[in-house]
Amino acid sequence: MKKLFSFITLSFIFTSYAQNLKPLSVPGGYKKIAEAKGDLDKDGKDEVVMVFNTNTRASKEEYPEEDYKRVLYILKNTDHGLKIWKEVSGFLFSSGIGFSPEYNDPPQISIKNNALAIRQEFDTSSRHTLAYKHTFRFQNGDFYLIGSQENFDDTCEFNILHEANFSTGKVIVDEQYYPCFDGDKTPQENFHKAFTHRLKTLIKMTDFKIGEHKFSIPGSKNHFTF
């Protein structure tokens, strides 16, 4: 009975809250490039997450015809249509990012175990690919970053993984290096480290920007940057 009462109370709170949300009205010139559905607040109803290329230029110099800012909407599915629960753009790369943006795949969105994951990938040169995956969970009244994964790959010379689960504090740094041709020396030694690092405060989705946070990697002069 207590669980039933809690569920009914929670449903009432979210229903009341949703009534005050702004309806989704997609501006002219926006182009939807990704969408996913899933329950993010454990109320038994699926939210809708969409990513759009906006009509706002991200750069006036490079790729002036293609480089547009992006925005992510987390939408509540109400009896009166989709309403904007969260609008974020700070950690999304623009459409013209990378060495060959015309070949970039759109961001990949997935919702699993009430958590939202966004994967972004692009080439940094003709040989190098950089991929990020960030995971957010709704807790304590907001969306917080609970996971960060970065893969930096070369076609033949290295494969670098930096991964952190901020809920458990588990961190993995795995850097593998290879000679490109027979007879070549390996560019540097492999490095692997699994350790625990807990953030003092989890980072809100609206405050998160890639590359603005870091902490030291034990046994290394380098940092885990995310």
Coordinates of C-alpha atoms in Angstrom, one line a residue:
M1 CA 0.0 0.0 0.0
K2 CA 2.9 2.4 0.8
K3 CA 4.5 1.8 -2.6
L4 CA 1.1 2.3 -4.3
F5 CA 0.6 5.6 -2.4
S6 CA 4.1 6.7 -3.3
F7 CA 3.6 5.9 -7.0
I8 CA 0.2 7.8 -7.0
T9 CA 1.8 10.8 -5.3
L10 CA 4.7 10.8 -7.7
S11 CA 2.4 10.6 -10.7
F12 CA 0.3 13.5 -9.4
I13 CA 3.4 15.6 -8.9
F14 CA 4.7 15.0 -12.4
T15 CA 1.3 15.5 -13.9
S16 CA 0.9 18.9 -12.2
Y17 CA 4.5 19.8 -13.3
A18 CA 3.9 18.8 -16.9
Q19 CA 0.9 21.1 -17.1
N20 CA 3.3 24.1 -16.7
L21 CA 5.8 23.0 -19.3
K22 CA 6.1 24.8 -22.6
P23 CA 4.7 22.9 -25.7
L24 CA 7.1 21.8 -28.3
S25 CA 7.1 24.1 -31.3
V26 CA 10.0 23.4 -33.6
P27 CA 11.3 26.6 -35.2
G28 CA 11.4 26.9 -38.9
G29 CA 14.7 25.7 -40.4
Y30 CA 15.4 23.1 -37.7
K31 CA 16.1 19.6 -38.9
K32 CA 15.6 16.6 -36.7
I33 CA 18.6 14.2 -36.8
A34 CA 18.0 11.8 -33.9
E35 CA 15.2 10.5 -31.7
A36 CA 14.7 8.0 -28.9
K37 CA 11.9 7.0 -26.5
G38 CA 12.1 5.6 -23.0
D39 CA 11.2 6.2 -19.4
L40 CA 13.6 8.6 -17.7
D41 CA 11.8 9.5 -14.5
K42 CA 10.4 6.0 -13.6
D43 CA 6.8 7.1 -13.8
G44 CA 5.9 4.3 -16.2
K45 CA 5.6 6.6 -19.2
D46 CA 8.1 7.1 -22.0
E47 CA 9.7 10.4 -22.6
V48 CA 10.8 11.5 -26.1
V49 CA 14.3 12.8 -26.7
M50 CA 15.2 14.6 -30.0
V51 CA 18.3 16.3 -31.4
F52 CA 18.0 19.0 -34.1
N53 CA 20.3 20.9 -36.3
T54 CA 19.2 24.4 -35.7
N55 CA 19.2 27.3 -38.1
T56 CA 21.9 29.2 -36.1
R57 CA 25.4 29.2 -37.6
A58 CA 28.2 27.8 -35.4
S59 CA 31.0 29.2 -37.6
K60 CA 31.2 32.1 -40.0
E61 CA 34.5 30.9 -41.5
E62 CA 34.6 27.1 -41.7
Y63 CA 31.8 25.3 -43.6
P64 CA 29.6 28.4 -43.7
E65 CA 26.8 26.4 -45.5
E66 CA 26.8 23.4 -43.2
D67 CA 28.0 24.2 -39.7
Y68 CA 25.0 24.7 -37.5
K69 CA 24.5 24.5 -33.8
R70 CA 22.6 21.6 -32.3
V71 CA 20.0 21.3 -29.6
L72 CA 18.6 18.4 -27.6
Y73 CA 15.1 18.3 -26.3
I74 CA 13.8 16.0 -23.5
L75 CA 10.0 16.0 -23.9
K76 CA 7.2 14.9 -21.7
N77 CA 4.5 13.0 -23.5
T78 CA 1.2 14.6 -22.2
D79 CA -2.5 14.4 -23.0
H80 CA -1.9 17.8 -24.7
G81 CA 1.1 16.7 -26.8
L82 CA 4.8 16.9 -26.4
K83 CA 6.1 19.5 -23.9
I84 CA 9.7 20.6 -23.3
W85 CA 11.1 19.2 -20.1
K86 CA 14.7 20.0 -20.8
E87 CA 16.5 21.9 -23.5
V88 CA 20.3 21.6 -23.8
S89 CA 23.0 22.4 -26.3
G90 CA 26.2 22.9 -24.4
F91 CA 27.8 19.5 -24.8
L92 CA 26.6 18.9 -28.4
F93 CA 29.1 19.4 -31.3
S94 CA 27.9 21.4 -34.2
S95 CA 27.1 19.8 -37.6
G96 CA 30.4 21.0 -39.1
I97 CA 32.8 19.5 -36.5
G98 CA 35.8 17.5 -37.6
F99 CA 38.0 16.8 -40.6
S100 CA 35.2 15.6 -43.0
P101 CA 31.9 16.7 -41.5
E102 CA 30.0 15.7 -44.6
Y103 CA 30.6 12.0 -43.6
N104 CA 29.7 12.4 -39.9
D105 CA 27.0 10.2 -38.6
P106 CA 24.3 12.0 -36.5
P107 CA 24.4 11.7 -32.7
Q108 CA 23.2 8.3 -31.5
I109 CA 20.7 8.4 -28.6
S110 CA 19.6 5.5 -26.4
I111 CA 17.6 5.1 -23.2
K112 CA 18.3 2.1 -21.0
N113 CA 17.6 1.5 -17.4
N114 CA 16.1 5.0 -17.1
A115 CA 19.4 6.6 -18.2
L116 CA 20.0 8.7 -21.4
A117 CA 23.1 8.1 -23.4
I118 CA 24.3 10.3 -26.3
R119 CA 27.2 9.2 -28.6
Q120 CA 29.0 11.6 -30.9
E121 CA 31.7 10.6 -33.3
F122 CA 33.8 12.5 -35.9
D123 CA 37.2 12.3 -37.7
T124 CA 39.9 14.6 -36.4
S125 CA 42.1 13.9 -39.5
S126 CA 42.3 11.4 -42.3
R127 CA 43.5 8.7 -39.8
H128 CA 42.1 9.7 -36.5
T129 CA 38.5 9.1 -35.1
L130 CA 37.2 10.6 -31.9
A131 CA 34.1 9.3 -30.2
Y132 CA 32.3 10.4 -27.1
K133 CA 29.5 8.8 -25.1
H134 CA 27.9 10.6 -22.2
T135 CA 25.3 9.1 -19.9
F136 CA 22.8 11.1 -17.8
R137 CA 20.3 10.1 -15.2
F138 CA 17.4 12.0 -13.7
Q139 CA 17.8 12.2 -9.9
N140 CA 17.4 14.7 -7.2
G141 CA 15.1 16.7 -9.4
D142 CA 17.5 17.2 -12.4
F143 CA 19.6 15.4 -15.0
Y144 CA 23.2 14.6 -14.0
L145 CA 26.2 13.2 -15.8
I146 CA 26.8 9.7 -14.5
G147 CA 29.1 8.3 -17.2
S148 CA 31.8 9.5 -19.7
Q149 CA 33.5 7.5 -22.4
E150 CA 36.1 8.7 -24.9
N151 CA 37.6 6.6 -27.7
F152 CA 40.5 8.1 -29.7
D153 CA 41.5 5.7 -32.5
D154 CA 44.1 5.8 -35.2
T155 CA 43.9 3.6 -38.3
C156 CA 47.1 1.7 -37.3
E157 CA 49.1 3.4 -34.4
F158 CA 46.9 3.6 -31.3
N159 CA 43.6 2.9 -29.6
I160 CA 42.9 4.9 -26.5
L161 CA 39.9 4.5 -24.2
H162 CA 39.1 6.7 -21.2
E163 CA 35.9 5.6 -19.4
A164 CA 34.3 6.7 -16.0
N165 CA 31.2 5.7 -14.1
F166 CA 30.6 8.6 -11.8
S167 CA 27.9 6.7 -9.9
T168 CA 30.3 4.0 -8.8
G169 CA 33.5 6.0 -9.1
K170 CA 35.0 3.3 -11.4
V171 CA 37.5 4.7 -13.9
I172 CA 39.4 2.8 -16.7
V173 CA 42.2 4.2 -18.8
D174 CA 43.4 1.9 -21.5
E175 CA 46.0 3.1 -24.1
Q176 CA 47.3 0.6 -26.7
Y177 CA 50.0 1.4 -29.2
Y178 CA 51.1 -0.4 -32.4
P179 CA 53.7 0.0 -35.1
C180 CA 52.1 0.8 -38.4
F181 CA 54.5 -1.2 -40.5
D182 CA 56.7 -4.3 -39.9
G183 CA 60.0 -3.3 -38.5
D184 CA 58.7 0.0 -37.1
K185 CA 59.0 0.7 -33.4
T186 CA 55.9 1.0 -31.2
P187 CA 55.4 4.7 -30.7
Q188 CA 55.2 4.4 -26.9
E189 CA 54.5 1.9 -24.2
N190 CA 51.0 0.6 -23.5
F191 CA 49.3 2.0 -20.4
H192 CA 46.4 0.5 -18.5
K193 CA 45.0 1.7 -15.2
A194 CA 41.8 0.9 -13.3
F195 CA 41.1 3.0 -10.3
T196 CA 38.4 4.8 -8.3
H197 CA 37.7 8.5 -8.4
R198 CA 34.5 10.0 -7.0
L199 CA 33.4 13.5 -8.0
K200 CA 32.6 15.8 -5.0
T201 CA 29.4 16.9 -6.8
L202 CA 27.8 15.3 -9.9
I203 CA 27.6 17.7 -12.9
K204 CA 24.2 18.8 -14.2
M205 CA 23.5 18.2 -17.9
T206 CA 22.8 21.9 -18.4
D207 CA 26.3 22.8 -16.9
F208 CA 28.3 20.1 -18.8
K209 CA 30.7 21.0 -21.6
I210 CA 33.1 18.4 -23.0
G211 CA 36.7 19.1 -22.0
E212 CA 36.1 21.5 -19.2
H213 CA 36.6 18.9 -16.3
K214 CA 39.6 16.8 -15.4
F215 CA 41.3 14.8 -12.6
S216 CA 44.7 13.2 -12.2
I217 CA 45.4 9.6 -13.4
P218 CA 47.4 7.7 -10.8
G219 CA 50.8 6.5 -12.0
S220 CA 50.7 9.0 -14.9
K221 CA 51.5 12.6 -15.6
N222 CA 48.4 12.9 -17.6
H223 CA 44.8 13.8 -16.7
F224 CA 41.4 12.2 -17.3
T225 CA 39.7 15.0 -19.1
F226 CA 36.0 14.9 -19.8

